[in-house]
């Protein structure tokens, strides 16, 4: 058999390669680019409410990526916890703390170069850790589904119970903090009730 025929047979048995991506791979890249764009808008906009709404788009894009990776359970956890809880909690905190709805000059602290440097270092470190950890790991596509509810539930409640519970405590602390900030007395507000030992003067 000639070398050309050997290569053709190998390409037929191995399926599509890098130069012939499947529809799922193309959708994965497009959704990833949209998610990256939404994340960039989230951290660059000066309107807090718009940042929260663009964060919804970014987290939703991540959920779609999980679906494309056949991890349905993780995708629905992403939707229920992050889109259904974290974003609602964030918007609830913005409303309770009377954050400005429109453009806010205070949203830009002037530390963009430092923040960009930290983000680049964190991204490079994360990519290096993931590549190094899964360098020799291969997923058997013909085997059991890796992202199924059974497999993910066993891993979550056997090895990741403590981080899971710590996340719930963190969300509860954020909600309590938002309530405390919203009930803080403002001396300049005439509608604010006077605290213990304080008397309102007549105008």
PDB file of C-alpha atoms in Angstrom:
ATOM      1  CA  UNK A   1       0.000   0.000   0.000  1.00  0.00           C
ATOM      2  CA  UNK A   2       1.320   3.406  -0.956  1.00  0.00           C
ATOM      3  CA  UNK A   3       1.953   6.142   1.655  1.00  0.00           C
ATOM      4  CA  UNK A   4      -0.898   8.241   0.262  1.00  0.00           C
ATOM      5  CA  UNK A   5      -3.329   5.368   0.610  1.00  0.00           C
ATOM      6  CA  UNK A   6      -2.101   4.749   4.157  1.00  0.00           C
ATOM      7  CA  UNK A   7      -2.700   8.376   5.120  1.00  0.00           C
ATOM      8  CA  UNK A   8      -6.143   8.314   3.528  1.00  0.00           C
ATOM      9  CA  UNK A   9      -7.070   5.157   5.419  1.00  0.00           C
ATOM     10  CA  UNK A  10      -5.789   6.647   8.690  1.00  0.00           C
ATOM     11  CA  UNK A  11      -7.815   9.813   8.130  1.00  0.00           C
ATOM     12  CA  UNK A  12     -10.916   7.724   7.423  1.00  0.00           C
ATOM     13  CA  UNK A  13     -10.550   5.670  10.605  1.00  0.00           C
ATOM     14  CA  UNK A  14      -9.639   8.550  12.915  1.00  0.00           C
ATOM     15  CA  UNK A  15     -12.424  10.875  11.727  1.00  0.00           C
ATOM     16  CA  UNK A  16     -12.242  14.639  11.188  1.00  0.00           C
ATOM     17  CA  UNK A  17      -9.039  16.341  12.203  1.00  0.00           C
ATOM     18  CA  UNK A  18      -7.926  19.853  13.041  1.00  0.00           C
ATOM     19  CA  UNK A  19      -8.412  21.137   9.490  1.00  0.00           C
ATOM     20  CA  UNK A  20     -11.913  19.653   9.205  1.00  0.00           C
ATOM     21  CA  UNK A  21     -13.756  20.618  12.412  1.00  0.00           C
ATOM     22  CA  UNK A  22     -17.211  19.312  13.170  1.00  0.00           C
ATOM     23  CA  UNK A  23     -20.282  21.443  13.758  1.00  0.00           C
ATOM     24  CA  UNK A  24     -19.977  21.002  17.512  1.00  0.00           C
ATOM     25  CA  UNK A  25     -16.385  22.238  17.482  1.00  0.00           C
ATOM     26  CA  UNK A  26     -17.316  25.289  15.397  1.00  0.00           C
ATOM     27  CA  UNK A  27     -20.217  26.078  17.753  1.00  0.00           C
ATOM     28  CA  UNK A  28     -17.885  25.660  20.740  1.00  0.00           C
ATOM     29  CA  UNK A  29     -15.445  28.229  19.338  1.00  0.00           C
ATOM     30  CA  UNK A  30     -18.182  30.710  18.403  1.00  0.00           C
ATOM     31  CA  UNK A  31     -19.883  30.478  21.795  1.00  0.00           C
ATOM     32  CA  UNK A  32     -16.488  30.813  23.470  1.00  0.00           C
ATOM     33  CA  UNK A  33     -15.757  34.012  21.549  1.00  0.00           C
ATOM     34  CA  UNK A  34     -19.181  35.425  22.454  1.00  0.00           C
ATOM     35  CA  UNK A  35     -18.614  34.520  26.105  1.00  0.00           C
ATOM     36  CA  UNK A  36     -15.198  36.186  26.066  1.00  0.00           C
ATOM     37  CA  UNK A  37     -16.682  39.328  24.537  1.00  0.00           C
ATOM     38  CA  UNK A  38     -19.416  39.468  27.174  1.00  0.00           C
ATOM     39  CA  UNK A  39     -16.834  39.032  29.921  1.00  0.00           C
ATOM     40  CA  UNK A  40     -14.738  41.889  28.518  1.00  0.00           C
ATOM     41  CA  UNK A  41     -17.781  44.177  28.405  1.00  0.00           C
ATOM     42  CA  UNK A  42     -18.609  43.169  31.987  1.00  0.00           C
ATOM     43  CA  UNK A  43     -15.284  44.395  33.334  1.00  0.00           C
ATOM     44  CA  UNK A  44     -15.022  47.489  31.124  1.00  0.00           C
ATOM     45  CA  UNK A  45     -18.484  49.069  31.370  1.00  0.00           C
ATOM     46  CA  UNK A  46     -19.042  51.858  33.896  1.00  0.00           C
ATOM     47  CA  UNK A  47     -22.704  51.009  34.479  1.00  0.00           C
ATOM     48  CA  UNK A  48     -23.111  48.511  37.296  1.00  0.00           C
ATOM     49  CA  UNK A  49     -26.465  47.161  36.169  1.00  0.00           C
ATOM     50  CA  UNK A  50     -25.180  46.684  32.617  1.00  0.00           C
ATOM     51  CA  UNK A  51     -22.159  44.842  34.045  1.00  0.00           C
ATOM     52  CA  UNK A  52     -24.468  42.472  35.922  1.00  0.00           C
ATOM     53  CA  UNK A  53     -26.565  41.836  32.800  1.00  0.00           C
ATOM     54  CA  UNK A  54     -23.499  41.189  30.647  1.00  0.00           C
ATOM     55  CA  UNK A  55     -22.316  38.801  33.358  1.00  0.00           C
ATOM     56  CA  UNK A  56     -25.567  36.897  32.775  1.00  0.00           C
ATOM     57  CA  UNK A  57     -24.573  36.517  29.107  1.00  0.00           C
ATOM     58  CA  UNK A  58     -21.064  35.344  30.027  1.00  0.00           C
ATOM     59  CA  UNK A  59     -22.285  32.757  32.539  1.00  0.00           C
ATOM     60  CA  UNK A  60     -24.958  31.593  30.109  1.00  0.00           C
ATOM     61  CA  UNK A  61     -22.297  31.099  27.459  1.00  0.00           C
ATOM     62  CA  UNK A  62     -20.318  28.936  29.865  1.00  0.00           C
ATOM     63  CA  UNK A  63     -23.439  26.828  30.442  1.00  0.00           C
ATOM     64  CA  UNK A  64     -23.786  26.349  26.671  1.00  0.00           C
ATOM     65  CA  UNK A  65     -20.133  25.269  26.517  1.00  0.00           C
ATOM     66  CA  UNK A  66     -20.853  22.617  29.150  1.00  0.00           C
ATOM     67  CA  UNK A  67     -23.784  21.382  27.063  1.00  0.00           C
ATOM     68  CA  UNK A  68     -21.547  21.118  24.008  1.00  0.00           C
ATOM     69  CA  UNK A  69     -19.128  19.066  26.095  1.00  0.00           C
ATOM     70  CA  UNK A  70     -22.013  16.678  26.988  1.00  0.00           C
ATOM     71  CA  UNK A  71     -21.878  17.724  30.646  1.00  0.00           C
ATOM     72  CA  UNK A  72     -25.593  18.356  31.043  1.00  0.00           C
ATOM     73  CA  UNK A  73     -25.592  18.161  34.835  1.00  0.00           C
ATOM     74  CA  UNK A  74     -22.838  20.767  35.196  1.00  0.00           C
ATOM     75  CA  UNK A  75     -24.605  22.985  32.661  1.00  0.00           C
ATOM     76  CA  UNK A  76     -27.862  22.978  34.640  1.00  0.00           C
ATOM     77  CA  UNK A  77     -25.954  23.577  37.879  1.00  0.00           C
ATOM     78  CA  UNK A  78     -24.379  26.589  36.163  1.00  0.00           C
ATOM     79  CA  UNK A  79     -27.828  27.876  35.194  1.00  0.00           C
ATOM     80  CA  UNK A  80     -29.518  27.218  38.544  1.00  0.00           C
ATOM     81  CA  UNK A  81     -26.745  28.412  40.878  1.00  0.00           C
ATOM     82  CA  UNK A  82     -24.974  31.163  38.982  1.00  0.00           C
ATOM     83  CA  UNK A  83     -27.706  32.521  36.712  1.00  0.00           C
ATOM     84  CA  UNK A  84     -30.560  31.799  39.086  1.00  0.00           C
ATOM     85  CA  UNK A  85     -28.897  32.656  42.406  1.00  0.00           C
ATOM     86  CA  UNK A  86     -25.651  34.598  42.124  1.00  0.00           C
ATOM     87  CA  UNK A  87     -26.892  37.109  39.546  1.00  0.00           C
ATOM     88  CA  UNK A  88     -30.185  37.607  41.383  1.00  0.00           C
ATOM     89  CA  UNK A  89     -28.234  38.116  44.607  1.00  0.00           C
ATOM     90  CA  UNK A  90     -25.935  40.607  42.862  1.00  0.00           C
ATOM     91  CA  UNK A  91     -28.839  42.632  41.460  1.00  0.00           C
ATOM     92  CA  UNK A  92     -30.592  42.436  44.814  1.00  0.00           C
ATOM     93  CA  UNK A  93     -27.480  43.822  46.493  1.00  0.00           C
ATOM     94  CA  UNK A  94     -27.228  46.640  43.943  1.00  0.00           C
ATOM     95  CA  UNK A  95     -30.828  47.633  44.600  1.00  0.00           C
ATOM     96  CA  UNK A  96     -30.500  47.428  48.384  1.00  0.00           C
ATOM     97  CA  UNK A  97     -27.322  49.492  48.500  1.00  0.00           C
ATOM     98  CA  UNK A  98     -28.907  52.167  46.274  1.00  0.00           C
ATOM     99  CA  UNK A  99     -26.180  51.817  43.654  1.00  0.00           C
ATOM    100  CA  UNK A 100     -26.462  54.239  40.711  1.00  0.00           C
ATOM    101  CA  UNK A 101     -28.361  52.823  37.753  1.00  0.00           C
ATOM    102  CA  UNK A 102     -26.652  54.952  35.099  1.00  0.00           C
ATOM    103  CA  UNK A 103     -23.010  55.615  34.344  1.00  0.00           C
ATOM    104  CA  UNK A 104     -20.949  55.836  37.519  1.00  0.00           C
ATOM    105  CA  UNK A 105     -17.533  57.556  37.535  1.00  0.00           C
ATOM    106  CA  UNK A 106     -16.735  55.757  40.784  1.00  0.00           C
ATOM    107  CA  UNK A 107     -16.787  52.427  38.955  1.00  0.00           C
ATOM    108  CA  UNK A 108     -13.375  53.233  37.440  1.00  0.00           C
ATOM    109  CA  UNK A 109     -10.673  53.332  40.086  1.00  0.00           C
ATOM    110  CA  UNK A 110      -7.834  54.055  37.655  1.00  0.00           C
ATOM    111  CA  UNK A 111      -6.098  50.742  38.355  1.00  0.00           C
ATOM    112  CA  UNK A 112      -6.768  49.187  34.960  1.00  0.00           C
ATOM    113  CA  UNK A 113      -3.090  48.438  34.142  1.00  0.00           C
ATOM    114  CA  UNK A 114      -2.630  46.667  37.469  1.00  0.00           C
ATOM    115  CA  UNK A 115      -5.908  44.780  37.074  1.00  0.00           C
ATOM    116  CA  UNK A 116      -4.959  43.770  33.515  1.00  0.00           C
ATOM    117  CA  UNK A 117      -1.584  42.486  34.713  1.00  0.00           C
ATOM    118  CA  UNK A 118      -3.182  40.455  37.495  1.00  0.00           C
ATOM    119  CA  UNK A 119      -5.765  39.051  35.056  1.00  0.00           C
ATOM    120  CA  UNK A 120      -3.085  37.995  32.558  1.00  0.00           C
ATOM    121  CA  UNK A 121      -0.987  36.327  35.257  1.00  0.00           C
ATOM    122  CA  UNK A 122      -4.050  34.531  36.648  1.00  0.00           C
ATOM    123  CA  UNK A 123      -5.110  33.363  33.173  1.00  0.00           C
ATOM    124  CA  UNK A 124      -1.634  32.068  32.288  1.00  0.00           C
ATOM    125  CA  UNK A 125      -1.364  30.287  35.647  1.00  0.00           C
ATOM    126  CA  UNK A 126      -4.793  28.687  35.239  1.00  0.00           C
ATOM    127  CA  UNK A 127      -4.063  27.502  31.700  1.00  0.00           C
ATOM    128  CA  UNK A 128      -0.694  26.107  32.776  1.00  0.00           C
ATOM    129  CA  UNK A 129      -2.207  24.244  35.743  1.00  0.00           C
ATOM    130  CA  UNK A 130      -5.004  22.738  33.641  1.00  0.00           C
ATOM    131  CA  UNK A 131      -2.673  21.702  30.804  1.00  0.00           C
ATOM    132  CA  UNK A 132      -0.166  20.217  33.230  1.00  0.00           C
ATOM    133  CA  UNK A 133      -2.849  18.335  35.176  1.00  0.00           C
ATOM    134  CA  UNK A 134      -4.574  16.838  32.121  1.00  0.00           C
ATOM    135  CA  UNK A 135      -1.581  16.443  29.827  1.00  0.00           C
ATOM    136  CA  UNK A 136      -1.824  12.635  29.730  1.00  0.00           C
ATOM    137  CA  UNK A 137      -5.558  12.339  30.378  1.00  0.00           C
ATOM    138  CA  UNK A 138      -7.671  10.953  27.575  1.00  0.00           C
ATOM    139  CA  UNK A 139     -11.447  10.707  27.566  1.00  0.00           C
ATOM    140  CA  UNK A 140     -12.978   7.539  26.163  1.00  0.00           C
ATOM    141  CA  UNK A 141     -15.823   8.848  24.027  1.00  0.00           C
ATOM    142  CA  UNK A 142     -17.228   5.348  23.645  1.00  0.00           C
ATOM    143  CA  UNK A 143     -17.268   4.752  27.412  1.00  0.00           C
ATOM    144  CA  UNK A 144     -19.709   6.022  30.063  1.00  0.00           C
ATOM    145  CA  UNK A 145     -20.689   9.658  29.922  1.00  0.00           C
ATOM    146  CA  UNK A 146     -18.286  11.675  32.091  1.00  0.00           C
ATOM    147  CA  UNK A 147     -20.646  14.576  32.718  1.00  0.00           C
ATOM    148  CA  UNK A 148     -23.659  12.520  33.761  1.00  0.00           C
ATOM    149  CA  UNK A 149     -25.576  13.209  36.954  1.00  0.00           C
ATOM    150  CA  UNK A 150     -24.358  10.011  38.603  1.00  0.00           C
ATOM    151  CA  UNK A 151     -20.646  10.588  37.976  1.00  0.00           C
ATOM    152  CA  UNK A 152     -20.751  14.311  38.786  1.00  0.00           C
ATOM    153  CA  UNK A 153     -22.822  13.761  41.937  1.00  0.00           C
ATOM    154  CA  UNK A 154     -20.415  11.122  43.245  1.00  0.00           C
ATOM    155  CA  UNK A 155     -17.404  13.378  42.650  1.00  0.00           C
ATOM    156  CA  UNK A 156     -19.150  16.442  44.121  1.00  0.00           C
ATOM    157  CA  UNK A 157     -20.405  14.867  47.325  1.00  0.00           C
ATOM    158  CA  UNK A 158     -17.359  12.666  47.920  1.00  0.00           C
ATOM    159  CA  UNK A 159     -14.447  14.985  47.176  1.00  0.00           C
ATOM    160  CA  UNK A 160     -15.863  18.536  46.941  1.00  0.00           C
ATOM    161  CA  UNK A 161     -18.371  18.717  49.793  1.00  0.00           C
ATOM    162  CA  UNK A 162     -16.430  21.331  51.801  1.00  0.00           C
ATOM    163  CA  UNK A 163     -16.005  23.852  48.915  1.00  0.00           C
ATOM    164  CA  UNK A 164     -19.673  23.333  48.026  1.00  0.00           C
ATOM    165  CA  UNK A 165     -20.805  24.197  51.550  1.00  0.00           C
ATOM    166  CA  UNK A 166     -18.309  27.074  51.787  1.00  0.00           C
ATOM    167  CA  UNK A 167     -19.865  28.575  48.653  1.00  0.00           C
ATOM    168  CA  UNK A 168     -23.331  28.490  50.229  1.00  0.00           C
ATOM    169  CA  UNK A 169     -22.005  30.232  53.362  1.00  0.00           C
ATOM    170  CA  UNK A 170     -20.324  32.857  51.163  1.00  0.00           C
ATOM    171  CA  UNK A 171     -23.601  33.595  49.357  1.00  0.00           C
ATOM    172  CA  UNK A 172     -25.418  33.894  52.679  1.00  0.00           C
ATOM    173  CA  UNK A 173     -22.761  36.304  54.000  1.00  0.00           C
ATOM    174  CA  UNK A 174     -23.084  38.430  50.846  1.00  0.00           C
ATOM    175  CA  UNK A 175     -26.857  38.638  51.286  1.00  0.00           C
ATOM    176  CA  UNK A 176     -26.546  39.620  54.951  1.00  0.00           C
ATOM    177  CA  UNK A 177     -23.920  42.238  54.075  1.00  0.00           C
ATOM    178  CA  UNK A 178     -26.204  43.766  51.440  1.00  0.00           C
ATOM    179  CA  UNK A 179     -29.046  44.000  53.961  1.00  0.00           C
ATOM    180  CA  UNK A 180     -26.787  45.601  56.580  1.00  0.00           C
ATOM    181  CA  UNK A 181     -25.502  48.188  54.098  1.00  0.00           C
ATOM    182  CA  UNK A 182     -29.032  49.024  52.988  1.00  0.00           C
ATOM    183  CA  UNK A 183     -30.170  49.678  56.571  1.00  0.00           C
ATOM    184  CA  UNK A 184     -27.251  51.938  57.474  1.00  0.00           C
ATOM    185  CA  UNK A 185     -28.472  55.321  58.773  1.00  0.00           C
ATOM    186  CA  UNK A 186     -27.774  58.264  56.488  1.00  0.00           C
ATOM    187  CA  UNK A 187     -27.689  61.590  58.444  1.00  0.00           C
ATOM    188  CA  UNK A 188     -28.367  63.574  55.270  1.00  0.00           C
ATOM    189  CA  UNK A 189     -31.607  61.687  54.589  1.00  0.00           C
ATOM    190  CA  UNK A 190     -34.552  63.252  56.499  1.00  0.00           C
ATOM    191  CA  UNK A 191     -36.543  60.046  56.078  1.00  0.00           C
ATOM    192  CA  UNK A 192     -33.945  58.035  57.963  1.00  0.00           C
ATOM    193  CA  UNK A 193     -35.146  57.236  61.485  1.00  0.00           C
ATOM    194  CA  UNK A 194     -33.006  58.564  64.294  1.00  0.00           C
ATOM    195  CA  UNK A 195     -30.850  56.084  66.148  1.00  0.00           C
ATOM    196  CA  UNK A 196     -30.909  55.414  69.891  1.00  0.00           C
ATOM    197  CA  UNK A 197     -30.230  58.578  71.899  1.00  0.00           C
ATOM    198  CA  UNK A 198     -30.634  60.853  68.843  1.00  0.00           C
ATOM    199  CA  UNK A 199     -33.290  63.553  68.435  1.00  0.00           C
ATOM    200  CA  UNK A 200     -34.396  65.214  65.270  1.00  0.00           C
ATOM    201  CA  UNK A 201     -34.287  68.998  65.361  1.00  0.00           C
ATOM    202  CA  UNK A 202     -37.025  71.186  64.006  1.00  0.00           C
ATOM    203  CA  UNK A 203     -36.496  73.110  60.823  1.00  0.00           C
TER     204      UNK A 203
END
